[in-house]
PDB file of C-alpha atoms in Angstrom:
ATOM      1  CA  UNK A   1     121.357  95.341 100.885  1.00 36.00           C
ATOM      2  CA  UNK A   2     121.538  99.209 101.237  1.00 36.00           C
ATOM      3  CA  UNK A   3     120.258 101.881 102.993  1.00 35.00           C
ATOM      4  CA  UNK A   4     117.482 102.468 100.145  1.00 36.00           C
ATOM      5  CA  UNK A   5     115.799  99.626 100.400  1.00 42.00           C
ATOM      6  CA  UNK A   6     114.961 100.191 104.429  1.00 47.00           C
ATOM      7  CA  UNK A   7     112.828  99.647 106.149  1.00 43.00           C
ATOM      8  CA  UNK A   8     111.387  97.317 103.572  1.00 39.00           C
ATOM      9  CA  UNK A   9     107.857  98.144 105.089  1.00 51.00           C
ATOM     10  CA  UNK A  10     107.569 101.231 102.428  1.00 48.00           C
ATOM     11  CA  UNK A  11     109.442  99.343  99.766  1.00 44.00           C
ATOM     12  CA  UNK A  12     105.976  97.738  98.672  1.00 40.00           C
ATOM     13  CA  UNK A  13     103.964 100.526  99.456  1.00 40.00           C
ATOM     14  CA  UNK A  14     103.918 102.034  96.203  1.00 35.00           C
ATOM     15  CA  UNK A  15     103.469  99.114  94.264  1.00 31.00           C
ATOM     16  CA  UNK A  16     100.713  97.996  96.202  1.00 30.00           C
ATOM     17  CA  UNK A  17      98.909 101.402  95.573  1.00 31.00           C
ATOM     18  CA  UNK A  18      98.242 100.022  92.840  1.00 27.00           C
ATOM     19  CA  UNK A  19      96.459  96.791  93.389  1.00 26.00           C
ATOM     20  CA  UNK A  20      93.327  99.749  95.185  1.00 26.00           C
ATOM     21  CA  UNK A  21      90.513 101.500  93.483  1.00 24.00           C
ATOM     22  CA  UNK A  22      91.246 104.474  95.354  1.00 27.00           C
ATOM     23  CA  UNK A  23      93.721 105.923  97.175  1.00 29.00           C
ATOM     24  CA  UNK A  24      94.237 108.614 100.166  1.00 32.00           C
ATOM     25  CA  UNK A  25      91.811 109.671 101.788  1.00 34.00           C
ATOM     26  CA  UNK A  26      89.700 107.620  99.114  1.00 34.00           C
ATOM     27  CA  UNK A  27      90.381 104.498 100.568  1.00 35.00           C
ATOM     28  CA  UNK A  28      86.822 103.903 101.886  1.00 34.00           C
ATOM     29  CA  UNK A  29      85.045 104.156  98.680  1.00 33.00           C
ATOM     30  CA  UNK A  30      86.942 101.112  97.675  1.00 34.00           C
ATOM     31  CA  UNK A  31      86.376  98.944 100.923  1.00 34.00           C
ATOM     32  CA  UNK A  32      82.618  99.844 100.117  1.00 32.00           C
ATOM     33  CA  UNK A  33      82.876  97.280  97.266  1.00 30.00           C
ATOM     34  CA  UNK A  34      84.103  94.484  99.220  1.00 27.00           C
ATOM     35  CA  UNK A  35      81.479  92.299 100.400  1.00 27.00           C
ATOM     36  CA  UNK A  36      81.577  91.271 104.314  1.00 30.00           C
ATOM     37  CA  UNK A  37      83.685  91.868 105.816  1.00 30.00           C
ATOM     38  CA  UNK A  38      99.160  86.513 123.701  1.00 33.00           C
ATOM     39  CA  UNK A  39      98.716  90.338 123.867  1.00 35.00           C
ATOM     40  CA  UNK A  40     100.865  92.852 122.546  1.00 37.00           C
ATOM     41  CA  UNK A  41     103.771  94.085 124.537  1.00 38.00           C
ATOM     42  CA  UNK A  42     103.292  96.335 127.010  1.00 36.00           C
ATOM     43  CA  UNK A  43     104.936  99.373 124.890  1.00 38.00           C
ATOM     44  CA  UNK A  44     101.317  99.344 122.900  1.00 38.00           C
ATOM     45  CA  UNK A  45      98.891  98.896 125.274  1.00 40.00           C
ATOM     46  CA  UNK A  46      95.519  99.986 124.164  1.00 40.00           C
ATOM     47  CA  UNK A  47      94.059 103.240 125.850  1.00 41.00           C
ATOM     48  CA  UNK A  48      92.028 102.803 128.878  1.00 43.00           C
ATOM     49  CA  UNK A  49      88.832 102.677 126.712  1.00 42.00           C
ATOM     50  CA  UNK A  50      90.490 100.969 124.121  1.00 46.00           C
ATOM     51  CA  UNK A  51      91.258  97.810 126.787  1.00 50.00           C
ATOM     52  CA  UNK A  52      88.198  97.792 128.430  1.00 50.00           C
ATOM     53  CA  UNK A  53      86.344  96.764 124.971  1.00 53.00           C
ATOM     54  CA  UNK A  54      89.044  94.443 123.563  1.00 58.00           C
ATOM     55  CA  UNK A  55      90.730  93.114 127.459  1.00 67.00           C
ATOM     56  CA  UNK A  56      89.039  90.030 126.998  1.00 81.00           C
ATOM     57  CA  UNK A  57      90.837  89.464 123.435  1.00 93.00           C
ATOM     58  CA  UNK A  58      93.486  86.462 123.350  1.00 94.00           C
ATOM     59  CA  UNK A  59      95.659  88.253 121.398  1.00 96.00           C
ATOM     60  CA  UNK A  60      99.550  87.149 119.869  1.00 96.00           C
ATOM     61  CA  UNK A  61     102.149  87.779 122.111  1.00 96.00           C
ATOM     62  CA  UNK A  62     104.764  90.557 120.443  1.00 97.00           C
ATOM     63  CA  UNK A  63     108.024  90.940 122.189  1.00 97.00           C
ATOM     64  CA  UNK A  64     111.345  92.730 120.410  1.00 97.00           C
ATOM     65  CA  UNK A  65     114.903  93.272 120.645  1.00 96.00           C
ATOM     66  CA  UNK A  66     116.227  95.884 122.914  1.00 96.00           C
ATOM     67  CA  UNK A  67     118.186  97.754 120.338  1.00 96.00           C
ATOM     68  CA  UNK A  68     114.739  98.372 117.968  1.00 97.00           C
ATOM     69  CA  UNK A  69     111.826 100.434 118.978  1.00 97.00           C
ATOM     70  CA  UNK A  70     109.001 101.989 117.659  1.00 97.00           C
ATOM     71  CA  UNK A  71     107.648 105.255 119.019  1.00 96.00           C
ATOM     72  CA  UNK A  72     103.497 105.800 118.804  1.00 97.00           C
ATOM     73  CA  UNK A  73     103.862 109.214 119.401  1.00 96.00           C
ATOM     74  CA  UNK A  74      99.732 110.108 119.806  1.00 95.00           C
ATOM     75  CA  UNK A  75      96.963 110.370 122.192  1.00 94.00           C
ATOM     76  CA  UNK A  76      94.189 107.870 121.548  1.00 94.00           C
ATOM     77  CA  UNK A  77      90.739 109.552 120.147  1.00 96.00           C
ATOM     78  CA  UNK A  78      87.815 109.970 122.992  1.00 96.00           C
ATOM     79  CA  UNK A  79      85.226 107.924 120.916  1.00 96.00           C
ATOM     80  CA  UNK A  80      85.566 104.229 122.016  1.00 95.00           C
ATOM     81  CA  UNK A  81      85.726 102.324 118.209  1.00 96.00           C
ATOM     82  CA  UNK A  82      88.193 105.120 116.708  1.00 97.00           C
ATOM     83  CA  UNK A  83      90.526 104.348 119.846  1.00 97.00           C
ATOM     84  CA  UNK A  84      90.232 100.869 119.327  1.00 97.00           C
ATOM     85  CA  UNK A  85      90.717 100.746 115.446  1.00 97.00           C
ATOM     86  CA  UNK A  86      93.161 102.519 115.784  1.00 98.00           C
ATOM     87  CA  UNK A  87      95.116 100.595 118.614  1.00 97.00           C
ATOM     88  CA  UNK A  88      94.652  97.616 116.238  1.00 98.00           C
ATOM     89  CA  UNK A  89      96.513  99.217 113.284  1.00 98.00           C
ATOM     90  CA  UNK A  90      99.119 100.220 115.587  1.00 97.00           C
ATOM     91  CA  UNK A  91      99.153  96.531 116.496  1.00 97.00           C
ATOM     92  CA  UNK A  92      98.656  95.506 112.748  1.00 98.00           C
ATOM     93  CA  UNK A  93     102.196  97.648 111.888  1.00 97.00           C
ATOM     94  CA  UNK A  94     103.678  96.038 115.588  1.00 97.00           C
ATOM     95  CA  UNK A  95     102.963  92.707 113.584  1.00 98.00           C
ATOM     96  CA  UNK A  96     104.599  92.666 110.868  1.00 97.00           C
ATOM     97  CA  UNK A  97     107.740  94.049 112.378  1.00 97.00           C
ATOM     98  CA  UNK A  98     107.766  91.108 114.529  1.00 98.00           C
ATOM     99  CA  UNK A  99     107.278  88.638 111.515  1.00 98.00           C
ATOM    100  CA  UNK A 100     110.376  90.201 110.316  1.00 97.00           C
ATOM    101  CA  UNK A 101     112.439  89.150 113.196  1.00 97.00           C
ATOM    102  CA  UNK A 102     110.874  86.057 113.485  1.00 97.00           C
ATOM    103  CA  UNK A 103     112.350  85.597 109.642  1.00 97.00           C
ATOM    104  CA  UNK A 104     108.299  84.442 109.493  1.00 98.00           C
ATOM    105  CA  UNK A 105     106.430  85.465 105.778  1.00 98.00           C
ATOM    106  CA  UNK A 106     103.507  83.233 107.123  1.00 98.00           C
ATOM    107  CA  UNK A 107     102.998  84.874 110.767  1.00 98.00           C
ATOM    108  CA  UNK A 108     100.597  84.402 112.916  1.00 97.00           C
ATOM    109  CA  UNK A 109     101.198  87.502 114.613  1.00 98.00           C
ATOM    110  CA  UNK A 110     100.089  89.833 111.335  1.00 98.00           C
ATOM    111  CA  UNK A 111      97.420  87.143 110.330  1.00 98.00           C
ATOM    112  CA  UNK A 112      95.113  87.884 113.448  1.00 98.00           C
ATOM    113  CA  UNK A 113      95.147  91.580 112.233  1.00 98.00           C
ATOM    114  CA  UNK A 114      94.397  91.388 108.816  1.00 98.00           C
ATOM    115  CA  UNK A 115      91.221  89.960 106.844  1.00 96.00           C
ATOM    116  CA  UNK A 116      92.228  87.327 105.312  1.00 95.00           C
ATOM    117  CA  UNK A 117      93.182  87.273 101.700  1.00 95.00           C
ATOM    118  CA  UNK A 118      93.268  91.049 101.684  1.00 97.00           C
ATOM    119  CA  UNK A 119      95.515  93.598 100.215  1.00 97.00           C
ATOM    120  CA  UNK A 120      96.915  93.995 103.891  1.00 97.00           C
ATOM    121  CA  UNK A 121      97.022  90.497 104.040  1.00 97.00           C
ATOM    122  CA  UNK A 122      99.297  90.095 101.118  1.00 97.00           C
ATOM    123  CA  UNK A 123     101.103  93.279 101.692  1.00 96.00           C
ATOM    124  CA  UNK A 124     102.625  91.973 105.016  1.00 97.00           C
ATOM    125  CA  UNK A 125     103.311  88.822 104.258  1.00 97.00           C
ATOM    126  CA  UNK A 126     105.147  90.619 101.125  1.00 95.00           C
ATOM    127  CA  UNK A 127     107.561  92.891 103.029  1.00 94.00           C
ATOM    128  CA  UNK A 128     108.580  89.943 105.588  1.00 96.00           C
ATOM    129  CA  UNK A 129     109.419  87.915 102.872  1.00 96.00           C
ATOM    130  CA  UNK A 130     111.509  90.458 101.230  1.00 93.00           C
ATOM    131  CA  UNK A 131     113.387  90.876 104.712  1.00 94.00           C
ATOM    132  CA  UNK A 132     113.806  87.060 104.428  1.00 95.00           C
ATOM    133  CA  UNK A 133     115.106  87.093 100.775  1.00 94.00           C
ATOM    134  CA  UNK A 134     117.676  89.786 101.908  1.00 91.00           C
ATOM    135  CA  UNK A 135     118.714  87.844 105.583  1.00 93.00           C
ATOM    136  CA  UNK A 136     117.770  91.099 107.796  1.00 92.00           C
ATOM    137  CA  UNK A 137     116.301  92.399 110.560  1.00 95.00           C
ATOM    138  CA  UNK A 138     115.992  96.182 111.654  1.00 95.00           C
ATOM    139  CA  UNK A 139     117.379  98.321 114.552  1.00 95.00           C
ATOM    140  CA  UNK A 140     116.858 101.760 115.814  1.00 95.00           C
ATOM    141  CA  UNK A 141     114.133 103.500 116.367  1.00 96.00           C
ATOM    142  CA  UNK A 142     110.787 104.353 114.200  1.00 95.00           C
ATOM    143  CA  UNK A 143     108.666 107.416 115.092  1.00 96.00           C
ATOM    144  CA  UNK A 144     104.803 107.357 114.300  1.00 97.00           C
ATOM    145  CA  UNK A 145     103.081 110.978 114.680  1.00 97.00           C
ATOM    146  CA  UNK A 146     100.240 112.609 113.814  1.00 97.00           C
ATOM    147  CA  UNK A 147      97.230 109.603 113.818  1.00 97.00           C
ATOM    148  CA  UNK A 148      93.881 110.391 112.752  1.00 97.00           C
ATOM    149  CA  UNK A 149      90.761 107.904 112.847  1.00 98.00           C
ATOM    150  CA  UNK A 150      87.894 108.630 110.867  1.00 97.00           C
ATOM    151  CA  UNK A 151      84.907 106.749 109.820  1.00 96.00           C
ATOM    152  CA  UNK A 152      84.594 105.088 105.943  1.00 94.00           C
ATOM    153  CA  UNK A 153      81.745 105.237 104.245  1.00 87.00           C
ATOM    154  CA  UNK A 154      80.941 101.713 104.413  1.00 92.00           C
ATOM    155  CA  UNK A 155      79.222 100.659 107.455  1.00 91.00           C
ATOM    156  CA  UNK A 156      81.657  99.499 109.917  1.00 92.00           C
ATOM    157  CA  UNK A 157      84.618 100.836 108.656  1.00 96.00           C
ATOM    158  CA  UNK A 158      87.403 103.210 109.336  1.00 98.00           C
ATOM    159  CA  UNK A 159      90.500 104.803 108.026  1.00 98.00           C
ATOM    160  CA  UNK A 160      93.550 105.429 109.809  1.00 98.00           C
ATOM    161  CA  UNK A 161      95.924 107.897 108.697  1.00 97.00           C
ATOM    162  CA  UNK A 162      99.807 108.546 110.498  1.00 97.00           C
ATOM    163  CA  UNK A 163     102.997 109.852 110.117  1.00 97.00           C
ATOM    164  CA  UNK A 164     105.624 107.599 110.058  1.00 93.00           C
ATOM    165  CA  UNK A 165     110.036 108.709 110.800  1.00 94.00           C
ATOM    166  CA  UNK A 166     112.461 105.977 109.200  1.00 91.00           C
ATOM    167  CA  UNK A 167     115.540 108.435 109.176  1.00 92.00           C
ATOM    168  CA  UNK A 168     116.714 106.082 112.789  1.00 93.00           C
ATOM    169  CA  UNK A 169     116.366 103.101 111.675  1.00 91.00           C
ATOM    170  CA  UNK A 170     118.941 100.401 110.249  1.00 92.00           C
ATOM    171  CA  UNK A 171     119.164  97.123 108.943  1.00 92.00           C
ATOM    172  CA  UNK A 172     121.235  94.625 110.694  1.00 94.00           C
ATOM    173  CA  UNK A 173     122.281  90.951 109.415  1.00 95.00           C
ATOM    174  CA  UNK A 174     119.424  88.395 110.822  1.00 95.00           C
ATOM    175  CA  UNK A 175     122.444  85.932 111.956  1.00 94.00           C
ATOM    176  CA  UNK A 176     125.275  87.828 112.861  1.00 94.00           C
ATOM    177  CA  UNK A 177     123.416  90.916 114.101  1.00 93.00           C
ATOM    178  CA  UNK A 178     126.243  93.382 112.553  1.00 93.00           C
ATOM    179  CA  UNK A 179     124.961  96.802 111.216  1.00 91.00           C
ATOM    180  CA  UNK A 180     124.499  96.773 107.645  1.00 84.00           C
ATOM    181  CA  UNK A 181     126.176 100.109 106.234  1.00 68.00           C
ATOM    182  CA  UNK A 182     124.675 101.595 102.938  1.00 55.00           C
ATOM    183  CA  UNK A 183     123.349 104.563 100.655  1.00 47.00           C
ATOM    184  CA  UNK A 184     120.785 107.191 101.867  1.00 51.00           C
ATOM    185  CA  UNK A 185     119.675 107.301  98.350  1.00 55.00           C
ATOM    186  CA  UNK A 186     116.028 106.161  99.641  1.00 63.00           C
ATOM    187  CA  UNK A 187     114.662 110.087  99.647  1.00 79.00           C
ATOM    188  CA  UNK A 188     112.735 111.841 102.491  1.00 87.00           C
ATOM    189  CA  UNK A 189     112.992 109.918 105.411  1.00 91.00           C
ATOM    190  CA  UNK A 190     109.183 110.875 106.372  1.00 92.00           C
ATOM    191  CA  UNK A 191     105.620 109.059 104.589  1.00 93.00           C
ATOM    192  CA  UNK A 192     102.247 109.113 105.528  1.00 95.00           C
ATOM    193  CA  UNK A 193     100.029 105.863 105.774  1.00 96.00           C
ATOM    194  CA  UNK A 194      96.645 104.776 105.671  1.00 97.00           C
ATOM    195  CA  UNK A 195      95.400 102.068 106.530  1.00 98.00           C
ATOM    196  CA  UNK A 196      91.565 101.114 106.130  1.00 98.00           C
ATOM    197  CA  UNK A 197      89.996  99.161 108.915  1.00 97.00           C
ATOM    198  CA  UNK A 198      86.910  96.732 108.802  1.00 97.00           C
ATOM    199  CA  UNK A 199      85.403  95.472 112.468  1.00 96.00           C
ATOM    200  CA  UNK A 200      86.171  91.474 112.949  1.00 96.00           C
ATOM    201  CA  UNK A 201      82.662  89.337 112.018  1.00 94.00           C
ATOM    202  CA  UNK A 202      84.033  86.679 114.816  1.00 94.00           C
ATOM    203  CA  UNK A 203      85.534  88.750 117.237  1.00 95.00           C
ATOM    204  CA  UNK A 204      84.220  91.580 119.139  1.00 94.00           C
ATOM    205  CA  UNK A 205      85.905  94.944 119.504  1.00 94.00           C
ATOM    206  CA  UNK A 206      89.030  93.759 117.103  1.00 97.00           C
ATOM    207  CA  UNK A 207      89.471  95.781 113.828  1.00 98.00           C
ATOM    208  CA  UNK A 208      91.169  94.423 110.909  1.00 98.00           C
ATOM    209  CA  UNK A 209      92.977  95.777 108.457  1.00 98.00           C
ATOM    210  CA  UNK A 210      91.662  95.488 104.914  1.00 97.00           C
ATOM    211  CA  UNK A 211      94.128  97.773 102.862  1.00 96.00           C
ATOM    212  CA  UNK A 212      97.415  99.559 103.333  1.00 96.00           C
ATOM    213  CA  UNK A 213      98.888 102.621 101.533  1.00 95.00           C
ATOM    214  CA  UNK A 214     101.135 105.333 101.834  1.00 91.00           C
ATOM    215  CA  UNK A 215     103.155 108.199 100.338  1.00 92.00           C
ATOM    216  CA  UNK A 216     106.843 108.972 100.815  1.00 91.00           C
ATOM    217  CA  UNK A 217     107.894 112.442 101.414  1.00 92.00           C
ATOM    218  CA  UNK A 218     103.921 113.716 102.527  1.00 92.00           C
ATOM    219  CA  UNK A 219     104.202 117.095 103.390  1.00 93.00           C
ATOM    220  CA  UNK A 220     101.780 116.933 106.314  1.00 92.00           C
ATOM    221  CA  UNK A 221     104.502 114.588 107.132  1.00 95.00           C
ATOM    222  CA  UNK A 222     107.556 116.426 106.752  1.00 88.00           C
ATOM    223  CA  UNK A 223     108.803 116.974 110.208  1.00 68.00           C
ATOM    224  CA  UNK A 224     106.592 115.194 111.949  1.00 56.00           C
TER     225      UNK A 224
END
């Protein structure tokens, strides 16, 4: 367990990359392919248009220590859908940081954000296990900057992009709680991510997220 291998949510990342028929800014051309396609804590609360569509959504209750936060450092875009796609991959990334400290690979948290069976699918319940494997949990503070929502080229789609700070964050033992001391060996502390978004065929006005990627050490990232 050292300081490389946190937060484990970008140790996958790359490999996963890998797994898509595209990548970047890409990303929709491969969701084109694919066929088909209690509420979050009060530190993520949807934009005012954002909760007006998706209020009525019964929605996994996320709550988290006191000594681990995550910063969404962004104002939410004016058209309705982008706002609420993205609000849902903010609550997507909110979700798998909570299966982690529920020591949870199987979630239900992440699983109401993702389609099912995905690459997003598989890449969360991925990362929690490998917090599992390793018997940690995080603390500090993660910084997200710099969000942009555009639409994908398939109908009903969208791809989020975002800066994303790891250079606060630590890893902690899940039973103890003690700070786990290690390397910096893990290289910039700053990534982009993108995440591609499909609208829910059961549920109205929730967005789910289809695929996952991102880049460590993105310069539009750098100092973010």
């Amino acid at each position: 367990m050292n300081r490389r291998t946190l937060p484990a949510l970008t140790a996958l990342a790359t490999a996963t990359t890998l797994l898509l028929t595209a990548c970047g800014g890409e990303s929709p051309q491969a969701d084109e392919k694919i066929p088909g396609a209690g509420e979050s804590s009060a530190e993520a609360s949807a934009s005012a248009s954002g909760e007006s569509e998706a209020e009525n959504i019964d929605r996994p209750k996320m709550t988290f220590p006191k000594d681990f936060d995550m910063k969404f450092n962004w104002d939410d875009p004016s058209d309705p859908d982008s706002a609420t796609a993205l609000n849902d991959a903010k609550n997507y990334v909110r979700s798998v940081y909570f299966g982690i400290f529920e020591q949870d690979p199987e979630s239900s948290a992440y699983k109401f954000y993702v389609e099912p069976m995905s690459q997003a699918h598989t890449y969360a319940r991925d990362q929690i296990q490998q917090y599992v494997d390793g018997g940690w949990v995080l603390g500090g503070k993660i910084a997200y900057s710099k969000a942009e929502v555009t639409d994908g080229k398939a109908q009903g789609t969208k791809v989020v992009n975002y800066c994303y700070d790891e250079s606060q964050v630590y890893g902690k033992d899940a039973k103890t709680g003690k700070k786990v001391d290690g390397g910096s060996d893990a290289g910039s502390p700053h990534l982009s991510f993108t995440l591609v978004m499909k609208e829910s065929d059961a549920v109205d006005n929730l967005w789910l997220v289809h695929n996952v990627e991102s880049e460590r050490g993105a310069a539009q990232c750098v100092g973010s």
